[in-house]
GROMACS .gro file of C-alpha atoms in nm:
model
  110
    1UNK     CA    1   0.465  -5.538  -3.635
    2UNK     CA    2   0.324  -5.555  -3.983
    3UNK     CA    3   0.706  -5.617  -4.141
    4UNK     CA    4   0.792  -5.778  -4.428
    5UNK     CA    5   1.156  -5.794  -4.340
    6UNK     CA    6   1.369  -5.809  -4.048
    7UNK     CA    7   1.641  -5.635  -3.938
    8UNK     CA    8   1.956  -5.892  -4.037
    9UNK     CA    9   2.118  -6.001  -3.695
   10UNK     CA   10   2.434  -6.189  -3.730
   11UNK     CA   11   2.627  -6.393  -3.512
   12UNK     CA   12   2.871  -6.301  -3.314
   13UNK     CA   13   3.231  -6.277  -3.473
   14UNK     CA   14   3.532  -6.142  -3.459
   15UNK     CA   15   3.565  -5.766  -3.499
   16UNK     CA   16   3.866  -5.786  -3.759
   17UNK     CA   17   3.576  -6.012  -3.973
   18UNK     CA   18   3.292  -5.794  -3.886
   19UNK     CA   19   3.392  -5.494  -4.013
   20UNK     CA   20   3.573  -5.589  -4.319
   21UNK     CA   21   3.245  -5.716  -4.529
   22UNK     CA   22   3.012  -5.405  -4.439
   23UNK     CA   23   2.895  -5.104  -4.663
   24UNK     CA   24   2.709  -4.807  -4.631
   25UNK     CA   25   2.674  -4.585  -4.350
   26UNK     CA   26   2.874  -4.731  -4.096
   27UNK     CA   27   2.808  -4.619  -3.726
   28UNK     CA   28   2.957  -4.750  -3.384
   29UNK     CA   29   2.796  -4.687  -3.083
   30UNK     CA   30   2.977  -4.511  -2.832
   31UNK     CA   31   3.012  -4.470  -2.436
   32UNK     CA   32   3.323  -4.186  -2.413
   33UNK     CA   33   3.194  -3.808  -2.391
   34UNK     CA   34   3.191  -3.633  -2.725
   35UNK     CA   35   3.034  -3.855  -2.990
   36UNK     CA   36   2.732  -3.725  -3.175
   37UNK     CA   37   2.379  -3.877  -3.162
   38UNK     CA   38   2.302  -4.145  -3.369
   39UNK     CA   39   1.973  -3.968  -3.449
   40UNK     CA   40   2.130  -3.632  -3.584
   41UNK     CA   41   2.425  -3.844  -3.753
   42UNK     CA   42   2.177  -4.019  -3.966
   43UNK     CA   43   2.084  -3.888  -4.338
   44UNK     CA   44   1.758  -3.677  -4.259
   45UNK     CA   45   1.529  -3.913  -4.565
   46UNK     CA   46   1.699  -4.264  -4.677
   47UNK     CA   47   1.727  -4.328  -5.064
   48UNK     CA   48   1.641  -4.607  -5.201
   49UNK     CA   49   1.939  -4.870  -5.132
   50UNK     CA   50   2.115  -4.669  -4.824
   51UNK     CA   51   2.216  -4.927  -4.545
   52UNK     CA   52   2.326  -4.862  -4.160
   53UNK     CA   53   2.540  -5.116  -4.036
   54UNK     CA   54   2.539  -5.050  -3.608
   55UNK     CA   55   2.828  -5.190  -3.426
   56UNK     CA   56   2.743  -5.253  -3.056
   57UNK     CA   57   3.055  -5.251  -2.818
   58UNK     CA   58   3.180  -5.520  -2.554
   59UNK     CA   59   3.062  -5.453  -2.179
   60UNK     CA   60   3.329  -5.233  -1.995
   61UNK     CA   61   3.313  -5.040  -2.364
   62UNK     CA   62   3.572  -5.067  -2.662
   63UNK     CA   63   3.971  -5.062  -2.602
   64UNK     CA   64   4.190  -4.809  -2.737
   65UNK     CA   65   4.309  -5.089  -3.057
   66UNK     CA   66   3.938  -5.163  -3.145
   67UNK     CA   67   3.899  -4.793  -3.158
   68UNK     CA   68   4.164  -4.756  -3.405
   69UNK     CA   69   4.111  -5.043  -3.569
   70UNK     CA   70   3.769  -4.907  -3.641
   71UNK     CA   71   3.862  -4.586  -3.813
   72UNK     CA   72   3.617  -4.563  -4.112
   73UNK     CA   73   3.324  -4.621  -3.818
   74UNK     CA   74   3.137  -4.354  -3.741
   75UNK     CA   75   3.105  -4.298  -3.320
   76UNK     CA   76   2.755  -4.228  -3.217
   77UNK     CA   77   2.599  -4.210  -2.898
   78UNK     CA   78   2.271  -4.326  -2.706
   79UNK     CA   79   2.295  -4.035  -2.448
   80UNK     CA   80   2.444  -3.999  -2.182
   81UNK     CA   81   2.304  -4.324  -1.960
   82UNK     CA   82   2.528  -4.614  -2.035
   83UNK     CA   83   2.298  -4.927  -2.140
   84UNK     CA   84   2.418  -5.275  -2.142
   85UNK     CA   85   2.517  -5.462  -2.499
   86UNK     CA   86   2.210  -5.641  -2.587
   87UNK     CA   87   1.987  -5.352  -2.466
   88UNK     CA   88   2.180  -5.081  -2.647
   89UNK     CA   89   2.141  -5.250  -3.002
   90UNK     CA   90   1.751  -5.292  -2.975
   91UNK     CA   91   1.716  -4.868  -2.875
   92UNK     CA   92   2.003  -4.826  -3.134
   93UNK     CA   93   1.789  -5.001  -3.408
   94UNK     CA   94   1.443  -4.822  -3.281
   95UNK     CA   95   1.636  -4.510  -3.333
   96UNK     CA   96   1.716  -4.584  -3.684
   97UNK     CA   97   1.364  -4.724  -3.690
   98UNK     CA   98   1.253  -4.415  -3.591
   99UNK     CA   99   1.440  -4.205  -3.785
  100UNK     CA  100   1.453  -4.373  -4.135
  101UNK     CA  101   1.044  -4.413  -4.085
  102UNK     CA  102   1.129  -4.771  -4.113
  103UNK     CA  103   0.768  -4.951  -4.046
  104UNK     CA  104   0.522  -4.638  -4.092
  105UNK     CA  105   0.258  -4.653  -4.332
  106UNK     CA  106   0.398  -4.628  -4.742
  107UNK     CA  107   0.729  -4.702  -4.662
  108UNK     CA  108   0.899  -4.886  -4.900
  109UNK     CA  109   1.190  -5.077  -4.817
  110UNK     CA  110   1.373  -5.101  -5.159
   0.00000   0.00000   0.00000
């Protein structure tokens, strides 16, 4: 893919931990009707230092306490198909991908 860096991937954790050391634009992806796409919730052109941090749900989708407990998250959606975990983080990140210009030709990661 021509990259000089990839996309950070952690390990799984516990939500309470996952969410407490992130900054930037901070997006979860979700299932229920309503939420806006994570294409047209994204800053139009990324400056120079601007992070998105994607938070992929359980299967069977988030409970009404990780919902709350997720308050300064941003709900986005996919569409209206519901994909499973692991798929809906790689089409998540292609969107942002795809959005950001992440990859084309100039783009400068900095």
């Amino acid at each position: 893919s021509r990259r000089t860096n990839v996309p950070e991937v952690r390990h799984p954790q516990r939500l309470a931990a996952a969410v407490s050391e992130v900054e930037g634009f901070r997006y979860r992806l979700e299932e229920e009707q309503g939420a806006a796409p994570l294409a047209a919730s994204l800053p139009h052109a990324r400056a120079a230092g601007d992070r998105a941090a994607l938070l992929i749900g359980p299967e069977g989708g988030w409970t009404a306490a990780e919902r709350a407990s997720l308050a300064g998250w941003l709900p986005v959606s996919l569409g209206p198909p519901i994909l499973r975990s692991e798929t809906a983080a790689l089409a998540a990140l292609a969107v942002l991908a795809g959005t950001w210009g992440i990859g084309a030709p100039g783009y400068n990661e900095a």
